[in-house]
Amino acid sequence: MLSARLYTPVTLLTLASFTAVTATYRCLFGISSPLPTLVPGDGHRVYNNDWSSLIVVGKQGRCYWFIFEKMQQVYHAPDIPRFCEEDVTEFVNTYLDRTLVASTVFRDYWDRRISYGLLALEEAQHEHWTIDRLACIGDSIHKMTPHS
């Protein structure tokens, strides 16, 4: 039981917010040099069972890509995993030959990668949105998740 003398309302709000954070999906994201078959300004989405992808083609054909994958379990803070290079290799090998756009597979993007990362997508649904004279609205109370 928490002692009221040890915690201010703001501290209690912070503790509750921290424990409300979960992660169900992880995301491999990156930037690749242009692919000749993709047109700047285009966006492509793929939806599948337990995974999806998003590709946005930017200026001069640079590709910004994301692969979202449902993890084996729902993780709760502070036990949300962090991923190492071994995890990236395992993740990438699963998707190398999957079609992301009609004329391309993930290997095409991966071979042209400039940068990349793999992280758990944290989500939270908070019970309390106000405290004293402070009210949280919009993105300050609910994280925007790119896969939803």
Short mmCIF file of C-alpha atoms in Angstrom, two decimals:
data_model
loop_
_atom_site.label_atom_id
_atom_site.label_comp_id
_atom_site.label_asym_id
_atom_site.label_seq_id
_atom_site.Cartn_x
_atom_site.Cartn_y
_atom_site.Cartn_z
CA MET A 1 0.00 0.00 0.00
CA LEU A 2 1.30 3.45 -0.95
CA SER A 3 1.68 5.97 1.84
CA ALA A 4 -0.05 9.27 1.09
CA ARG A 5 2.78 11.11 2.86
CA LEU A 6 5.42 9.75 0.46
CA TYR A 7 3.66 10.49 -2.82
CA THR A 8 2.31 13.73 -4.19
CA PRO A 9 -0.58 13.63 -6.69
CA VAL A 10 1.89 14.21 -9.53
CA THR A 11 4.10 11.29 -8.36
CA LEU A 12 1.06 9.01 -8.18
CA LEU A 13 0.02 10.07 -11.68
CA THR A 14 3.54 9.35 -12.96
CA LEU A 15 3.60 5.88 -11.34
CA ALA A 16 0.18 5.02 -12.77
CA SER A 17 1.21 6.24 -16.22
CA PHE A 18 4.37 4.15 -16.17
CA THR A 19 2.59 0.92 -15.24
CA ALA A 20 -0.10 1.55 -17.89
CA VAL A 21 2.47 1.22 -20.69
CA THR A 22 2.36 -2.03 -22.68
CA ALA A 23 3.86 -3.34 -25.93
CA THR A 24 2.14 -5.86 -28.21
CA TYR A 25 3.93 -5.07 -31.49
CA ARG A 26 7.48 -4.40 -32.54
CA CYS A 27 8.62 -2.40 -35.56
CA LEU A 28 11.60 -2.69 -37.86
CA PHE A 29 12.01 0.67 -39.59
CA GLY A 30 14.51 2.18 -41.93
CA ILE A 31 15.51 4.41 -44.80
CA SER A 32 16.72 3.08 -48.15
CA SER A 33 18.13 4.60 -51.28
CA PRO A 34 15.71 4.82 -54.24
CA LEU A 35 14.22 1.79 -55.98
CA PRO A 36 13.64 2.45 -59.70
CA THR A 37 10.07 1.07 -59.69
CA LEU A 38 8.77 3.41 -56.94
CA VAL A 39 7.52 6.95 -57.51
CA PRO A 40 8.25 9.83 -55.09
CA GLY A 41 5.12 10.80 -53.19
CA ASP A 42 3.62 7.30 -53.21
CA GLY A 43 2.66 5.39 -50.10
CA HIS A 44 2.09 1.66 -49.85
CA ARG A 45 0.49 -0.40 -47.04
CA VAL A 46 0.29 -4.16 -46.65
CA TYR A 47 -1.99 -5.79 -44.06
CA ASN A 48 -1.56 -9.42 -43.01
CA ASN A 49 -2.34 -11.58 -40.01
CA ASP A 50 0.07 -10.54 -37.20
CA TRP A 51 2.20 -8.26 -39.41
CA SER A 52 1.83 -5.26 -41.69
CA SER A 53 4.06 -2.82 -43.53
CA LEU A 54 4.16 0.81 -44.57
CA ILE A 55 6.37 2.31 -47.26
CA VAL A 56 6.52 6.01 -48.08
CA VAL A 57 8.58 7.22 -51.03
CA GLY A 58 10.06 10.64 -50.35
CA LYS A 59 12.02 13.26 -52.25
CA GLN A 60 14.45 11.94 -54.83
CA GLY A 61 12.95 8.46 -54.37
CA ARG A 62 14.28 7.82 -50.87
CA CYS A 63 12.22 5.03 -49.22
CA TYR A 64 11.01 5.18 -45.62
CA TRP A 65 9.79 1.73 -44.58
CA PHE A 66 8.24 0.08 -41.54
CA ILE A 67 7.39 -3.55 -40.79
CA PHE A 68 5.10 -4.09 -37.79
CA GLU A 69 4.96 -7.52 -36.18
CA LYS A 70 2.84 -8.83 -33.32
CA MET A 71 5.05 -10.20 -30.55
CA GLN A 72 4.47 -13.56 -28.84
CA GLN A 73 3.01 -11.86 -25.74
CA VAL A 74 1.94 -8.50 -24.37
CA TYR A 75 4.76 -6.91 -22.36
CA HIS A 76 4.17 -4.47 -19.48
CA ALA A 77 6.54 -1.75 -18.30
CA PRO A 78 9.22 -2.06 -17.06
CA ASP A 79 9.63 -5.46 -18.80
CA ILE A 80 9.22 -4.23 -22.40
CA PRO A 81 12.06 -5.77 -24.42
CA ARG A 82 14.94 -3.97 -26.06
CA PHE A 83 16.39 -5.55 -29.16
CA CYS A 84 19.99 -6.28 -30.18
CA GLU A 85 21.61 -6.90 -33.55
CA GLU A 86 20.86 -10.65 -33.28
CA ASP A 87 17.15 -9.82 -32.94
CA VAL A 88 17.35 -7.59 -36.01
CA THR A 89 18.98 -10.38 -38.05
CA GLU A 90 16.30 -12.87 -37.00
CA PHE A 91 13.52 -10.39 -37.79
CA VAL A 92 14.97 -9.44 -41.19
CA ASN A 93 15.46 -13.07 -42.28
CA THR A 94 11.74 -13.71 -41.71
CA TYR A 95 10.73 -10.97 -44.16
CA LEU A 96 13.45 -10.84 -46.84
CA ASP A 97 11.38 -12.58 -49.53
CA ARG A 98 7.98 -11.12 -48.67
CA THR A 99 6.32 -8.83 -51.19
CA LEU A 100 5.77 -5.29 -49.89
CA VAL A 101 4.80 -3.60 -53.15
CA ALA A 102 3.70 -5.48 -56.28
CA SER A 103 7.14 -5.22 -57.89
CA THR A 104 9.41 -5.42 -54.80
CA VAL A 105 10.28 -7.70 -51.88
CA PHE A 106 11.73 -6.58 -48.56
CA ARG A 107 15.22 -7.72 -49.63
CA ASP A 108 15.21 -4.86 -52.20
CA TYR A 109 14.86 -2.30 -49.40
CA TRP A 110 17.17 -4.06 -46.96
CA ASP A 111 20.01 -4.29 -49.51
CA ARG A 112 19.74 -0.50 -50.10
CA ARG A 113 19.38 0.45 -46.41
CA ILE A 114 20.94 3.67 -45.18
CA SER A 115 19.76 3.33 -41.58
CA TYR A 116 17.43 1.07 -39.57
CA GLY A 117 16.20 0.22 -36.09
CA LEU A 118 14.04 -2.30 -34.25
CA LEU A 119 11.94 -1.36 -31.25
CA ALA A 120 8.86 -2.34 -29.30
CA LEU A 121 5.87 -0.08 -29.94
CA GLU A 122 4.72 1.19 -26.57
CA GLU A 123 1.05 1.89 -26.01
CA ALA A 124 -0.89 3.17 -23.02
CA GLN A 125 -4.48 3.83 -22.00
CA HIS A 126 -4.58 6.11 -18.99
CA GLU A 127 -7.38 6.19 -16.43
CA HIS A 128 -6.73 9.73 -15.19
CA TRP A 129 -6.38 12.61 -17.61
CA THR A 130 -6.51 15.44 -15.09
CA ILE A 131 -4.86 16.39 -11.84
CA ASP A 132 -5.52 19.57 -9.92
CA ARG A 133 -5.65 22.30 -12.60
CA LEU A 134 -3.80 20.28 -15.25
CA ALA A 135 -5.68 18.48 -18.04
CA CYS A 136 -4.00 16.31 -20.67
CA ILE A 137 -5.51 16.08 -24.15
CA GLY A 138 -4.60 14.60 -27.52
CA ASP A 139 -1.15 13.06 -27.94
CA SER A 140 -0.15 14.05 -24.41
CA ILE A 141 -2.45 11.35 -23.02
CA HIS A 142 -2.49 8.73 -25.78
CA LYS A 143 0.52 7.67 -27.83
CA MET A 144 -0.08 7.53 -31.55
CA THR A 145 0.91 4.13 -32.87
CA PRO A 146 1.83 3.92 -36.55
CA HIS A 147 0.43 0.39 -37.04
CA SER A 148 -3.11 1.22 -35.92
#
